[in-house]
Amino acid sequence: EAVIIPNAEGARTTPSVVAFTKDGERLVGETAKRQAITNPNRTISSIKREMGTDYTVEIDGKKYTPEEISAMILQKLKSDVEAYLGEAVTEAVITVPAYFTDSQRQATKDAGKIAGLNVKRIINEPTAAALAYGVDKETDQHKIMVFDLGGGTFDVSILEGGDGVFEVVATRGNNKLGGDDFDNKLMNYLADEFMKENGVDLRKDPTSLQRLLDAAEKAKKELSTTTTTNINLPFITAINGVPAHLNMDVKRAKFEELTSGLVDETMIPVREALNDAGLSPNEIEKVLLVGGSTRIPAVQEAVKKLIGKEPQKDINPDECVALGAALQGEVLTGEEKDLL
């Protein structure tokens, strides 16, 4: 069966962040993400948005293309997997958003090539998710909605599939909306509250800001399973030479109030996709959740309210696309025959 391999840090997912330190060292993944705010001009995230464009990023007088930055991320994954398996990895299946154009898909293939991978197939993320959920094993056709809210982007796709054949009938999205925006809402709230109390804006200091953002992301995750969380940042700053601490309880209801506008925004592409597909919400038979941010209870609630169905969440939303890609890989090796 398909198995998710942990990376060198022992995590099952790797943030798509690349950074160059002052002394020329290259960081990829969690280590790059952790120093993003204190080293903003030499840290690159969400490069996926720039794939297939002539965008470049300049570090120390050297220009890098989106393909080259992407390749650095793929290289890390490749070497982590090789270390884990104790053998070389040369072939890959890479997933992309369904709305990716031909040039974006080609750029993704090129990134794989630079990383030393022979990219056998580029497949749509919603299709990969549907494979992971085993929709291809069902004999009758289904209308499936894949709701994918990641860290930096949001997309929704409607598929018709079953009996081994899949077709994306509609796809919409917002590539400037994601979990990061939820973190920012909470981070700004914490900073505003601290400012009311102490008259100091923590956002002005990069180190404080990084700690605040990390704490906001952690609190967001905790509020998916508990109704209240404590945020405690000792020595967050010094006021007139005296150390100041941030210690606050945040309730889920407060978080939902802060982010309700973002949740509403995710519903717009959903309605557009339904419209494009010529379907009413009750014609959708399955809703699959993809992306870590779909763990947010208010997001699940909004989807359920609009479609009128409980979304399926029996697979880790961070991992279902990767699992689907692995299943596609199995098809390419000839072990699995019935899939189109």
XYZ file of C-alpha atoms in Angstrom:
340
model
C 0.000 0.000 0.000
C 1.007 3.634 -0.310
C 3.061 4.877 2.643
C 4.029 8.460 3.494
C 7.775 8.660 4.148
C 8.866 11.057 6.901
C 11.464 13.687 5.986
C 14.872 14.135 7.643
C 13.231 16.160 10.431
C 10.797 13.323 11.109
C 7.769 15.219 9.790
C 5.317 13.823 7.248
C 4.975 17.104 5.374
C 7.605 19.614 4.238
C 6.768 23.329 3.907
C 7.551 24.653 0.405
C 9.952 27.293 1.661
C 13.541 27.939 0.548
C 15.932 30.315 2.280
C 19.501 31.481 1.852
C 21.314 32.387 5.065
C 23.701 35.333 5.328
C 26.676 32.980 5.028
C 25.349 31.375 1.857
C 23.850 28.209 3.323
C 20.630 26.952 1.741
C 17.700 25.938 3.935
C 14.656 24.045 2.698
C 11.439 23.193 4.534
C 10.743 23.704 8.231
C 14.147 25.302 8.965
C 13.554 27.850 6.186
C 10.026 28.567 7.379
C 11.163 29.153 10.956
C 13.462 32.012 10.025
C 11.228 33.540 7.349
C 10.402 36.799 9.110
C 13.849 37.497 10.507
C 15.344 36.930 7.038
C 12.530 38.041 4.713
C 14.548 39.185 1.695
C 16.340 35.861 1.388
C 13.363 33.566 2.015
C 11.071 32.351 -0.756
C 7.671 30.742 -0.160
C 4.642 29.961 -2.342
C 6.837 29.759 -5.464
C 4.153 27.491 -6.920
C 2.120 30.617 -7.722
C 4.876 31.806 -10.065
C 5.352 28.538 -11.999
C 5.214 29.033 -15.764
C 5.903 32.783 -15.579
C 9.132 34.694 -16.261
C 9.336 35.762 -12.601
C 12.812 35.520 -11.061
C 14.141 36.052 -7.580
C 17.585 37.520 -7.023
C 19.797 36.436 -4.129
C 23.399 37.673 -3.833
C 23.377 38.847 -7.435
C 22.247 35.476 -8.780
C 18.832 35.139 -10.399
C 16.713 32.043 -9.760
C 13.700 30.941 -11.797
C 10.582 29.414 -10.180
C 11.676 26.067 -11.666
C 15.059 26.287 -9.923
C 13.517 27.181 -6.552
C 10.964 24.367 -6.965
C 13.778 21.992 -7.821
C 15.464 22.788 -4.478
C 12.326 21.635 -2.664
C 12.065 18.492 -4.825
C 15.764 17.796 -4.256
C 15.283 17.825 -0.501
C 12.340 15.415 -0.791
C 14.357 13.194 -3.116
C 17.390 13.017 -0.823
C 15.225 12.479 2.307
C 13.446 9.577 0.590
C 16.730 8.110 -0.650
C 18.179 8.248 2.867
C 15.059 6.545 4.219
C 14.922 3.803 1.570
C 18.670 3.392 1.181
C 18.349 3.447 -2.605
C 18.252 5.950 -5.448
C 14.967 7.538 -6.501
C 14.834 8.616 -10.136
C 11.171 8.779 -11.123
C 8.283 10.858 -9.882
C 4.605 11.642 -10.217
C 3.930 15.291 -9.353
C 0.521 16.783 -8.611
C -0.616 20.273 -9.635
C -3.820 22.295 -9.223
C -6.434 21.363 -11.821
C -6.441 24.934 -13.179
C -2.690 24.819 -14.004
C -2.084 25.705 -17.648
C 0.109 23.790 -20.046
C 3.071 26.089 -19.408
C 2.670 25.731 -15.631
C 2.621 21.948 -15.987
C 5.700 22.041 -18.222
C 7.499 24.260 -15.690
C 6.678 21.721 -12.970
C 8.144 18.943 -15.131
C 11.260 21.055 -15.723
C 11.670 21.569 -11.976
C 11.612 17.796 -11.550
C 14.242 17.403 -14.245
C 16.569 19.948 -12.571
C 16.148 18.006 -9.321
C 17.281 14.841 -11.100
C 13.845 13.271 -11.439
C 12.229 11.788 -14.494
C 8.668 13.077 -14.120
C 6.505 10.264 -15.456
C 3.204 12.029 -15.032
C 1.696 15.314 -13.872
C -1.765 14.750 -12.378
C -4.448 17.041 -11.009
C -4.551 17.373 -7.229
C -8.333 16.808 -6.972
C -8.004 13.630 -9.033
C -5.196 12.445 -6.753
C -7.366 13.140 -3.692
C -10.246 11.176 -5.191
C -7.905 8.218 -5.810
C -6.733 8.327 -2.202
C -10.349 8.231 -1.028
C -10.850 5.143 -3.190
C -13.536 6.691 -5.361
C -12.114 4.889 -8.418
C -13.037 1.531 -6.868
C -16.760 2.309 -6.892
C -18.593 1.011 -9.920
C -21.119 3.799 -10.462
C -20.293 7.358 -11.502
C -20.178 9.959 -8.747
C -20.221 13.720 -8.712
C -17.487 14.679 -6.291
C -16.426 18.028 -4.927
C -12.827 18.402 -3.787
C -12.426 21.356 -1.445
C -8.718 22.155 -1.138
C -7.623 24.832 1.320
C -3.848 24.830 1.681
C -1.418 27.205 3.352
C -1.302 29.745 0.567
C -3.947 28.825 -1.975
C -7.531 27.672 -2.222
C -9.190 25.706 -4.961
C -12.332 23.738 -5.456
C -12.916 21.169 -8.201
C -15.901 19.156 -9.260
C -15.140 15.722 -10.655
C -17.178 13.010 -12.218
C -15.638 9.688 -11.483
C -15.955 6.064 -10.598
C -15.135 2.752 -12.214
C -11.554 3.864 -12.817
C -12.298 6.933 -14.962
C -12.033 10.540 -13.782
C -12.893 13.842 -15.348
C -12.519 17.319 -13.875
C -15.707 19.114 -14.961
C -15.150 22.436 -13.215
C -12.458 24.128 -11.195
C -12.324 27.496 -9.474
C -10.153 29.004 -6.807
C -8.409 31.888 -5.162
C -4.638 31.631 -5.187
C -4.313 34.416 -2.633
C -6.313 32.741 0.108
C -5.120 30.070 2.490
C -4.235 29.026 6.010
C -1.612 31.786 6.229
C -4.416 34.348 6.079
C -6.124 32.708 9.054
C -2.813 32.864 10.967
C -2.440 36.548 10.116
C -5.903 37.451 11.416
C -5.098 35.859 14.761
C -1.586 37.314 14.834
C -2.909 40.840 14.245
C -5.501 40.385 16.979
C -2.807 39.306 19.469
C -0.603 42.237 18.460
C -3.502 44.702 18.780
C -4.442 43.407 22.235
C -0.813 43.594 23.400
C -0.590 47.126 22.043
C -3.747 48.215 23.896
C -2.243 46.947 27.127
C 1.403 47.933 26.697
C 1.516 50.602 23.995
C 4.073 48.618 21.965
C 3.511 47.183 18.478
C 5.179 43.740 18.372
C 4.874 43.690 14.561
C 7.609 46.343 14.319
C 10.293 43.936 15.534
C 11.021 41.000 13.196
C 11.957 38.591 15.979
C 8.802 39.319 18.005
C 6.741 39.100 14.832
C 8.164 35.664 13.968
C 7.343 34.359 17.454
C 3.869 35.890 17.282
C 3.142 34.308 13.901
C 4.417 30.890 15.022
C 2.231 31.125 18.130
C -0.806 32.153 16.056
C -0.355 29.166 13.727
C -0.025 26.802 16.688
C -3.098 28.316 18.396
C -5.133 27.989 15.184
C -4.295 24.284 15.041
C -5.167 23.773 18.710
C -8.502 25.546 18.277
C -9.514 22.892 15.736
C -9.700 20.351 18.558
C -10.274 22.471 21.689
C -12.562 25.421 22.357
C -9.933 27.534 24.080
C -6.143 27.808 23.943
C -3.490 29.675 25.883
C -0.832 31.703 24.103
C 2.174 32.319 26.297
C 5.231 34.151 24.955
C 7.629 35.078 27.747
C 10.139 37.906 27.117
C 8.428 38.845 23.859
C 9.883 42.356 24.112
C 11.378 44.846 26.534
C 9.536 48.013 27.504
C 11.875 50.678 28.929
C 14.377 47.944 29.681
C 11.832 45.799 31.516
C 10.990 42.401 29.962
C 7.350 42.129 28.888
C 5.416 38.911 28.408
C 2.381 38.036 26.317
C -0.046 35.652 27.966
C -3.567 35.345 26.592
C -6.398 32.890 26.327
C -8.149 32.753 22.965
C -11.507 31.076 22.520
C -12.534 29.277 19.355
C -15.528 31.626 19.101
C -13.139 34.605 18.967
C -11.029 32.937 16.269
C -14.196 32.227 14.265
C -15.300 35.834 14.605
C -11.880 37.057 13.372
C -11.818 34.707 10.382
C -15.493 34.543 9.361
C -14.802 36.795 6.354
C -12.183 34.337 5.089
C -14.563 31.403 5.472
C -17.195 33.344 3.490
C -14.596 33.979 0.784
C -14.018 30.248 0.292
C -17.702 29.817 -0.531
C -17.533 32.109 -3.578
C -15.434 29.749 -5.777
C -17.602 26.829 -4.578
C -20.732 28.524 -5.939
C -18.902 29.454 -9.162
C -17.715 25.872 -9.699
C -21.228 24.500 -9.147
C -22.514 27.065 -11.606
C -19.842 26.130 -14.199
C -20.705 22.448 -13.808
C -24.426 23.193 -14.072
C -25.086 21.433 -10.761
C -27.094 22.331 -7.703
C -25.408 21.728 -4.317
C -27.589 18.710 -3.528
C -26.398 16.933 -6.699
C -22.898 16.614 -5.209
C -22.652 13.103 -3.776
C -19.325 13.338 -1.973
C -17.257 16.175 -0.576
C -13.554 15.488 -0.034
C -11.479 17.797 2.135
C -7.875 18.471 1.162
C -5.279 20.764 2.769
C -4.499 21.254 6.453
C -6.744 24.301 6.769
C -9.851 22.188 6.157
C -9.388 20.999 9.755
C -10.805 24.354 10.879
C -14.294 23.510 12.232
C -15.884 26.677 10.803
C -14.643 25.751 7.329
C -16.132 22.242 7.573
C -19.379 23.719 8.878
C -19.631 26.171 5.969
C -19.069 23.400 3.405
C -21.645 21.194 5.080
C -24.182 24.014 5.182
C -23.778 24.863 1.494
C -23.687 21.308 0.096
C -25.995 19.782 2.698
C -23.654 16.847 3.288
C -21.127 15.843 5.889
C -17.705 16.122 4.190
C -15.566 12.975 4.201
C -12.597 13.290 6.498
C -11.392 9.747 7.020
C -8.036 10.513 5.378
C -5.463 13.034 6.603
C -6.170 16.169 4.486
C -2.432 16.995 4.354
C -1.608 13.635 2.852
C -4.426 12.494 0.552
C -3.014 14.203 -2.563
C 0.403 12.587 -2.022
C -1.238 9.202 -1.453
C -3.185 9.625 -4.688
C 0.039 10.440 -6.543
C 1.572 7.245 -5.148
C -1.404 5.256 -6.415
C -0.923 6.827 -9.846
C 2.739 5.765 -9.610
C 1.565 2.223 -8.966
C -0.523 2.388 -12.147
C 2.553 3.495 -14.116
C 4.637 0.595 -12.822
C 1.948 -1.676 -14.231
C 0.846 -3.076 -10.854
C -2.580 -1.449 -11.016
C -4.372 -1.672 -14.356
C -7.843 -0.175 -14.189
C -7.499 3.577 -14.009
C -7.824 6.435 -16.426
